[in-house]
Amino acid sequence: MCFSMGEFGLNVDIPDEVFECPQIKIMEDCANDVVVLSNDIYSYNIEQAQGDTCNIIEAAMAEKGLDVQGAMDYAGELVKGRIDLYTTTKAQLPSWGPKVDADVQRYLRVCEDWMTGGFHWSLESKRYFGEQVTSVKKTLCVEILPKEAPRGQIAIPDLDRAT
């Protein structure tokens, strides 16, 4: 959906045959995976503190027997692998003619900007690292937050009496 909006925003009309091309599908999947996996890396600390376990870091720890750093390294390698596959695949694109090729390159720039935009936003906003964002950017180290009450399980005083 995001990528379709990119095509719309660019005011280009890329033929369906381009979107049916296996290389384009691989590249779209890679871009999506990079954003999702990176978000899991950045959001892990907040999510683990809130008891959320739907995250690649938690999954890697459970399935592969890794500690937090090992799971972070594993997820980072997955991201790197998807970026490498994207780059390799881009170099193997067929040609659809000069105009379509130019439009495809503009469309792929949307995919690339989405990936890099996610990286930049996560390290510029305070959403994941709060006031520590500048320190995290410099050191690449994050202090693990203590566990809190899981989301949706906050104690509400006198709830039992409300009937």
Short mmCIF file of C-alpha atoms in Angstrom, two decimals:
data_model
loop_
_atom_site.label_atom_id
_atom_site.label_comp_id
_atom_site.label_asym_id
_atom_site.label_seq_id
_atom_site.Cartn_x
_atom_site.Cartn_y
_atom_site.Cartn_z
CA MET A 1 0.00 0.00 0.00
CA CYS A 2 2.74 2.48 0.93
CA PHE A 3 4.54 1.82 -2.31
CA SER A 4 1.35 2.24 -4.36
CA MET A 5 0.92 5.61 -2.71
CA GLY A 6 4.46 6.42 -3.82
CA GLU A 7 3.55 5.69 -7.41
CA PHE A 8 0.49 7.92 -7.04
CA GLY A 9 2.50 10.68 -5.37
CA LEU A 10 5.06 10.63 -8.15
CA ASN A 11 2.23 10.97 -10.68
CA VAL A 12 3.57 8.10 -12.75
CA ASP A 13 1.70 5.19 -14.27
CA ILE A 14 3.94 2.17 -14.16
CA PRO A 15 2.62 -0.75 -16.24
CA ASP A 16 1.29 -3.83 -14.42
CA GLU A 17 3.97 -5.98 -16.06
CA VAL A 18 6.59 -4.10 -14.03
CA PHE A 19 4.84 -4.93 -10.75
CA GLU A 20 4.54 -8.56 -11.85
CA CYS A 21 8.31 -8.73 -12.40
CA PRO A 22 9.90 -11.05 -9.80
CA GLN A 23 12.74 -8.60 -9.16
CA ILE A 24 10.33 -5.77 -8.31
CA LYS A 25 8.40 -8.06 -5.94
CA ILE A 26 11.65 -9.11 -4.25
CA MET A 27 12.71 -5.48 -3.84
CA GLU A 28 9.36 -4.43 -2.39
CA ASP A 29 9.51 -7.35 0.05
CA CYS A 30 13.07 -6.43 1.02
CA ALA A 31 12.13 -2.79 1.63
CA ASN A 32 9.17 -3.84 3.75
CA ASP A 33 11.28 -6.33 5.71
CA VAL A 34 13.97 -3.74 6.41
CA VAL A 35 11.43 -1.32 7.85
CA VAL A 36 9.62 -3.95 9.93
CA LEU A 37 12.78 -5.63 11.26
CA SER A 38 14.44 -2.30 12.02
CA ASN A 39 11.36 -1.16 13.89
CA ASP A 40 11.51 -4.35 15.95
CA ILE A 41 15.13 -3.57 16.84
CA TYR A 42 14.39 0.04 17.81
CA SER A 43 11.16 -0.70 19.66
CA TYR A 44 12.38 -3.77 21.54
CA ASN A 45 13.34 -1.98 24.73
CA ILE A 46 9.98 -0.28 25.17
CA GLU A 47 8.07 -3.39 24.16
CA GLN A 48 9.96 -5.71 26.51
CA ALA A 49 9.38 -3.26 29.36
CA GLN A 50 5.64 -3.36 28.62
CA GLY A 51 5.55 -7.14 28.33
CA ASP A 52 4.98 -7.20 24.57
CA THR A 53 6.55 -10.28 22.99
CA CYS A 54 5.57 -9.96 19.31
CA ASN A 55 8.98 -8.88 18.13
CA ILE A 56 11.85 -10.45 16.17
CA ILE A 57 14.15 -9.96 19.15
CA GLU A 58 11.89 -11.95 21.49
CA ALA A 59 11.35 -14.57 18.78
CA ALA A 60 15.10 -14.97 18.15
CA MET A 61 15.80 -15.31 21.87
CA ALA A 62 13.10 -17.97 22.23
CA GLU A 63 13.74 -19.90 19.01
CA LYS A 64 17.52 -19.64 18.80
CA GLY A 65 18.42 -19.51 22.49
CA LEU A 66 20.09 -16.11 22.15
CA ASP A 67 20.56 -13.38 24.73
CA VAL A 68 19.38 -9.84 23.95
CA GLN A 69 22.64 -8.80 22.26
CA GLY A 70 22.78 -12.01 20.25
CA ALA A 71 19.19 -11.48 19.12
CA MET A 72 19.97 -7.87 18.19
CA ASP A 73 22.98 -9.02 16.17
CA TYR A 74 20.84 -11.70 14.50
CA ALA A 75 18.13 -9.17 13.59
CA GLY A 76 20.78 -6.74 12.35
CA GLU A 77 22.17 -9.43 10.06
CA LEU A 78 18.66 -10.07 8.72
CA VAL A 79 18.32 -6.35 7.93
CA LYS A 80 21.74 -6.28 6.27
CA GLY A 81 20.86 -9.37 4.24
CA ARG A 82 17.66 -7.78 2.98
CA ILE A 83 19.49 -4.57 2.03
CA ASP A 84 22.12 -6.61 0.20
CA LEU A 85 19.42 -8.61 -1.64
CA TYR A 86 17.65 -5.37 -2.59
CA THR A 87 20.88 -3.92 -4.00
CA THR A 88 21.83 -7.09 -5.88
CA THR A 89 18.33 -7.43 -7.30
CA LYS A 90 18.23 -3.80 -8.41
CA ALA A 91 21.33 -4.40 -10.51
CA GLN A 92 19.51 -7.26 -12.29
CA LEU A 93 16.38 -5.40 -13.33
CA PRO A 94 15.26 -5.84 -16.92
CA SER A 95 14.57 -2.85 -19.12
CA TRP A 96 11.07 -1.74 -20.08
CA GLY A 97 12.24 1.16 -22.24
CA PRO A 98 13.68 4.57 -21.32
CA LYS A 99 10.49 6.23 -19.99
CA VAL A 100 9.30 3.27 -17.94
CA ASP A 101 12.83 2.60 -16.68
CA ALA A 102 13.07 6.21 -15.45
CA ASP A 103 9.68 5.91 -13.72
CA VAL A 104 10.71 2.59 -12.15
CA GLN A 105 13.88 4.20 -10.77
CA ARG A 106 11.78 7.00 -9.27
CA TYR A 107 9.42 4.40 -7.78
CA LEU A 108 12.33 2.44 -6.32
CA ARG A 109 13.60 5.66 -4.76
CA VAL A 110 10.32 5.68 -2.80
CA CYS A 111 11.15 2.20 -1.48
CA GLU A 112 14.68 3.32 -0.61
CA ASP A 113 13.52 6.53 1.03
CA TRP A 114 11.06 4.53 3.12
CA MET A 115 13.88 2.31 4.37
CA THR A 116 16.30 5.14 5.15
CA GLY A 117 13.51 7.35 6.44
CA GLY A 118 12.67 4.72 9.04
CA PHE A 119 16.28 4.62 10.19
CA HIS A 120 16.56 8.39 10.43
CA TRP A 121 13.19 8.92 12.08
CA SER A 122 13.86 6.29 14.73
CA LEU A 123 17.14 7.97 15.65
CA GLU A 124 15.88 11.55 15.43
CA SER A 125 12.60 11.26 17.30
CA LYS A 126 12.39 10.47 20.99
CA ARG A 127 9.79 7.73 20.51
CA TYR A 128 12.06 4.77 21.24
CA PHE A 129 14.98 6.22 23.15
CA GLY A 130 13.46 9.23 24.91
CA GLU A 131 15.95 11.72 26.26
CA GLN A 132 18.75 9.20 25.62
CA VAL A 133 18.40 9.45 21.82
CA THR A 134 21.58 11.53 21.38
CA SER A 135 23.58 9.15 23.56
CA VAL A 136 22.18 6.12 21.72
CA LYS A 137 23.19 7.62 18.37
CA LYS A 138 26.74 8.17 19.63
CA THR A 139 27.31 4.94 21.54
CA LEU A 140 24.83 2.56 19.89
CA CYS A 141 24.12 1.30 23.41
CA VAL A 142 20.71 1.15 25.04
CA GLU A 143 20.06 0.65 28.74
CA ILE A 144 17.39 -2.01 29.16
CA LEU A 145 14.29 -0.60 30.84
CA PRO A 146 12.72 -2.35 33.83
CA LYS A 147 9.51 -4.28 33.26
CA GLU A 148 6.27 -2.36 33.77
CA ALA A 149 2.65 -3.40 33.89
CA PRO A 150 1.82 -4.80 30.44
CA ARG A 151 -0.31 -2.57 28.25
CA GLY A 152 -3.98 -3.12 28.84
CA GLN A 153 -3.32 -4.57 32.29
CA ILE A 154 -3.08 -1.40 34.32
CA ALA A 155 -4.64 -1.68 37.76
CA ILE A 156 -7.83 0.37 37.99
CA PRO A 157 -8.82 1.21 41.57
CA ASP A 158 -12.28 0.07 42.68
CA LEU A 159 -12.92 -1.85 39.48
CA ASP A 160 -14.41 -4.77 41.41
CA ARG A 161 -17.00 -2.49 43.03
CA ALA A 162 -18.27 -1.04 39.75
CA THR A 163 -21.25 -3.21 38.81
#
